[in-house]
XYZ file of C-alpha atoms in Angstrom:
320
model
C 0.000 0.000 0.000
C 1.385 3.417 -0.973
C 0.599 6.871 0.293
C -0.356 9.293 -2.448
C 1.638 12.531 -2.760
C -0.099 15.878 -2.379
C -1.019 17.732 -5.564
C 1.876 19.529 -7.258
C 0.202 22.914 -7.064
C -0.004 22.656 -3.282
C 3.698 21.853 -2.833
C 5.450 23.962 -5.444
C 3.217 26.884 -6.292
C 1.457 27.838 -3.082
C 2.145 27.869 0.558
C -1.194 27.831 2.363
C 0.326 28.325 5.781
C 2.143 31.434 4.659
C -0.788 32.499 2.487
C 1.464 33.489 -0.454
C 2.949 31.821 -3.545
C 6.331 30.164 -3.291
C 8.997 31.754 -5.502
C 9.440 29.747 -8.720
C 12.695 28.000 -9.494
C 13.356 30.363 -12.412
C 12.882 33.447 -10.240
C 15.191 31.966 -7.610
C 17.742 31.249 -10.335
C 17.593 34.859 -11.500
C 18.161 36.103 -7.944
C 21.191 33.839 -7.521
C 22.478 34.938 -10.932
C 22.094 38.621 -10.099
C 23.902 37.966 -6.819
C 26.797 36.201 -8.566
C 27.287 38.633 -11.429
C 26.593 41.633 -9.198
C 29.297 40.607 -6.719
C 31.756 39.968 -9.552
C 30.918 43.416 -10.889
C 31.766 45.044 -7.544
C 35.261 43.498 -7.385
C 37.035 46.704 -8.555
C 35.953 48.482 -5.370
C 37.243 45.611 -3.238
C 40.644 45.531 -4.931
C 41.045 49.306 -4.584
C 40.412 48.932 -0.828
C 43.391 46.556 -0.606
C 45.908 49.306 -1.431
C 48.864 49.547 -1.001
C 49.080 45.789 -1.709
C 50.286 45.123 -5.265
C 48.598 42.803 -7.751
C 50.916 39.840 -7.029
C 50.260 39.971 -3.284
C 46.515 40.379 -3.798
C 46.293 37.381 -6.122
C 48.580 35.245 -3.931
C 46.331 35.921 -0.947
C 43.233 35.305 -3.042
C 44.534 31.882 -4.083
C 45.580 30.862 -0.571
C 42.500 32.112 1.292
C 40.203 30.659 -1.383
C 41.833 27.255 -0.903
C 41.328 27.511 2.867
C 37.698 28.621 2.541
C 36.955 25.853 0.029
C 38.463 23.301 2.429
C 36.047 24.520 5.124
C 33.081 24.227 2.755
C 34.114 20.716 1.714
C 34.532 19.687 5.332
C 31.090 21.001 6.310
C 29.406 19.469 3.254
C 31.386 16.220 3.599
C 32.716 16.505 0.083
C 36.191 15.070 0.564
C 35.084 11.936 -1.277
C 34.592 14.015 -4.423
C 38.070 15.491 -3.988
C 39.559 12.010 -3.622
C 37.747 10.773 -6.730
C 38.998 13.739 -8.760
C 42.573 13.242 -7.538
C 42.518 9.647 -8.814
C 41.493 10.745 -12.313
C 44.578 11.943 -14.212
C 42.536 13.542 -16.984
C 40.472 15.595 -14.544
C 43.561 16.634 -12.583
C 45.398 17.623 -15.755
C 42.438 19.636 -17.005
C 41.903 21.433 -13.684
C 45.623 22.174 -13.400
C 45.515 23.905 -16.783
C 42.357 25.720 -15.671
C 44.185 26.867 -12.546
C 46.999 28.409 -14.614
C 44.478 30.164 -16.870
C 42.495 31.618 -13.961
C 45.756 32.753 -12.362
C 46.622 34.682 -15.538
C 43.105 36.126 -15.575
C 43.210 37.198 -11.915
C 46.677 38.772 -12.200
C 45.672 40.696 -15.311
C 42.398 41.880 -13.813
C 43.854 43.032 -10.485
C 46.703 44.775 -12.306
C 44.164 46.542 -14.542
C 42.047 47.777 -11.627
C 44.979 48.889 -9.471
C 46.758 50.636 -12.364
C 43.836 52.758 -13.571
C 42.658 50.490 -16.404
C 39.353 49.239 -15.005
C 37.504 50.474 -18.111
C 39.685 48.266 -20.303
C 39.116 45.382 -17.879
C 35.352 45.737 -18.313
C 35.910 45.749 -22.081
C 37.614 42.366 -21.747
C 34.515 40.818 -20.222
C 32.246 42.533 -22.749
C 34.096 40.868 -25.639
C 34.518 37.537 -23.811
C 31.330 36.033 -25.364
C 32.684 36.901 -28.820
C 35.957 35.155 -27.949
C 34.020 32.087 -26.784
C 32.248 31.960 -30.152
C 35.591 32.335 -31.941
C 37.148 29.525 -29.875
C 34.266 27.292 -30.902
C 35.195 27.856 -34.542
C 38.970 27.566 -34.166
C 39.129 24.674 -31.687
C 35.882 22.736 -32.013
C 35.422 23.468 -35.735
C 31.870 24.657 -35.084
C 29.902 26.284 -37.882
C 28.656 29.735 -37.054
C 25.323 31.112 -38.089
C 25.355 34.289 -40.234
C 24.456 36.556 -37.315
C 27.254 35.060 -35.208
C 29.755 35.789 -37.992
C 28.395 39.328 -38.160
C 28.831 39.771 -34.385
C 32.438 38.524 -34.543
C 33.167 40.864 -37.457
C 31.675 43.865 -35.667
C 33.635 42.940 -32.539
C 36.865 42.867 -34.556
C 36.044 46.345 -35.896
C 35.596 47.528 -32.300
C 39.072 46.251 -31.369
C 40.523 48.200 -34.318
C 38.771 51.397 -33.209
C 39.879 50.939 -29.586
C 43.440 50.214 -30.689
C 43.420 53.590 -32.431
C 41.902 55.191 -29.319
C 44.443 53.758 -26.867
C 47.328 54.211 -29.280
C 48.188 50.539 -28.842
C 46.488 47.156 -28.838
C 44.146 46.907 -25.799
C 46.169 43.964 -24.498
C 44.582 43.979 -21.034
C 41.093 43.529 -22.489
C 42.243 40.884 -24.981
C 44.245 38.944 -22.384
C 41.275 38.945 -19.997
C 38.852 37.873 -22.721
C 41.045 35.082 -24.102
C 42.225 33.786 -20.707
C 38.674 33.612 -19.329
C 37.244 32.303 -22.592
C 39.881 29.554 -22.692
C 39.299 28.866 -18.988
C 35.606 28.293 -19.689
C 36.466 26.071 -22.638
C 38.879 23.967 -20.533
C 36.380 23.669 -17.676
C 33.768 22.529 -20.175
C 36.016 19.550 -20.974
C 35.454 18.335 -17.413
C 31.708 18.593 -17.873
C 29.483 17.562 -14.987
C 32.030 15.206 -13.449
C 33.245 17.850 -10.984
C 31.084 20.405 -9.176
C 32.036 24.076 -8.777
C 33.431 23.862 -5.233
C 35.494 20.749 -5.965
C 36.853 22.348 -9.116
C 37.829 25.623 -7.406
C 39.339 23.668 -4.501
C 41.642 21.680 -6.777
C 42.550 24.691 -8.908
C 43.528 26.800 -5.882
C 45.282 23.849 -4.207
C 47.457 23.409 -7.313
C 48.330 27.114 -7.211
C 48.724 27.342 -3.404
C 52.469 26.423 -3.286
C 53.236 29.187 -5.786
C 51.061 31.627 -3.836
C 52.901 30.809 -0.605
C 56.263 31.223 -2.361
C 55.187 34.629 -3.708
C 54.065 35.755 -0.245
C 57.375 34.640 1.286
C 59.405 36.472 -1.380
C 57.350 39.650 -0.967
C 57.917 39.465 2.797
C 61.681 39.022 2.362
C 61.953 42.031 0.037
C 59.781 44.159 2.303
C 56.790 44.515 -0.062
C 54.238 42.403 1.843
C 51.377 44.262 3.512
C 49.283 41.396 4.938
C 50.415 41.736 8.547
C 51.901 45.223 8.477
C 48.859 47.423 7.844
C 46.710 46.642 10.871
C 43.901 44.142 11.533
C 41.474 45.857 9.149
C 43.763 45.336 6.166
C 44.535 41.758 7.251
C 40.887 40.749 7.392
C 40.137 42.496 4.096
C 42.862 40.393 2.483
C 41.704 37.226 4.249
C 38.124 37.773 3.108
C 39.257 37.274 -0.505
C 38.504 33.570 -0.039
C 34.876 34.304 0.775
C 34.613 36.936 -1.948
C 35.919 34.412 -4.482
C 33.863 31.393 -3.419
C 30.449 32.927 -2.606
C 29.713 34.293 -6.117
C 30.803 30.948 -7.530
C 28.319 29.140 -5.285
C 25.605 31.624 -6.307
C 26.481 31.007 -9.955
C 26.193 27.248 -9.486
C 22.766 27.656 -7.859
C 21.680 29.914 -10.716
C 22.994 27.673 -13.496
C 21.085 24.689 -12.108
C 17.807 26.621 -12.329
C 18.147 28.650 -15.541
C 18.659 27.831 -19.183
C 21.974 28.603 -20.862
C 20.225 31.501 -22.604
C 19.206 32.962 -19.249
C 22.731 32.619 -17.884
C 24.131 34.085 -21.094
C 21.985 37.191 -20.779
C 22.813 37.720 -17.103
C 26.578 37.532 -17.687
C 26.619 41.005 -19.267
C 25.704 42.447 -15.875
C 29.295 42.021 -14.588
C 31.153 44.131 -17.174
C 28.355 46.699 -17.139
C 28.693 47.202 -13.364
C 32.488 47.285 -13.706
C 32.242 49.876 -16.477
C 29.937 52.131 -14.450
C 32.225 51.888 -11.404
C 35.291 52.674 -13.528
C 33.907 55.891 -15.023
C 32.032 57.125 -11.940
C 33.697 56.007 -8.697
C 37.223 55.496 -10.077
C 36.965 58.483 -12.412
C 38.693 56.911 -15.421
C 38.532 59.060 -18.585
C 36.489 58.092 -21.657
C 37.424 59.855 -24.882
C 35.044 60.133 -27.842
C 36.982 57.411 -29.662
C 36.635 55.048 -26.710
C 32.891 55.701 -26.487
C 32.635 54.849 -30.195
C 34.664 51.662 -29.669
C 32.508 50.554 -26.732
C 29.345 51.372 -28.708
C 30.524 49.083 -31.517
C 31.195 46.322 -28.958
C 27.685 46.732 -27.576
C 26.251 46.513 -31.113
C 28.149 43.239 -31.587
C 26.755 41.921 -28.316
C 23.229 42.996 -29.295
C 23.581 40.989 -32.523
C 24.884 37.983 -30.567
C 22.061 38.195 -28.011
C 19.445 38.463 -30.776
C 20.856 35.379 -32.470
C 20.905 33.588 -29.114
C 17.223 34.338 -28.471
C 16.182 33.352 -31.999
C 18.062 30.050 -31.689
C 16.544 29.396 -28.259
C 12.984 29.989 -29.476
C 13.600 27.757 -32.493
C 14.883 24.982 -30.229
C 11.849 25.296 -27.944
C 9.485 25.014 -30.917
C 11.271 21.908 -32.185
C 10.955 20.309 -28.766
């Protein structure tokens, strides 16, 4: 004899005791996504608060404290079995080690950009990242692009030309950020669903931890370390980098499990937009007419890419 379950509408759509509807999974996913991308967008302010620490010290602390915080999360969630399983798989370990190097390059470049007055160019890197991801699909996976995707890539290339003229040199910070993060996403995609976000970040930071410790020791020996020499406030700001790194990642994981790839793709533009606004308002970075034109062309390319994304999504839904 079995006990019948209550109707679906009573368990997932309404809460009679509370007298109000329960938030849908999609709405919850959007909230988590806004939390993740919003926190990532606010990172420039956090890194500015860490002055006078240089970019190497900031990233070294971020790696080390992230590894420690992830270890705490794994201990609480009893996830050491997942770590052990990943360690036994040479392909997973090799892939995550490469991912760790790529994210290290990305973090160093981004922190250097923010602390050296190039936060606008850093935001540009994340604006063009989706275009780089599309390009990597063609070059590496031999994917065939739709006409609108080719158009978006072409317009994006034109934007880089305009911005190169504006800056008087190739915007290497933006390109390095876009390609390092785009390649990082591509490498992580090779792992697929075999490793969750916390396990992945734990292994990546653990691989980098010895180098982070070495960097901190060298900075201390040459008198450039600030971790313990600027008071408790500065120490705890540096130590909180582990939380600031892991929490948005957890939010992103919760969002990705509730939203479609199209929904996640649309939300990702929130991060560079927030970074851009912070750069030109709070940080006071200049924007010449040529740079405004270059950014406008980038946004046109993204609008084309988003339109193609929505058309493809609707077509897929109809076919299903």
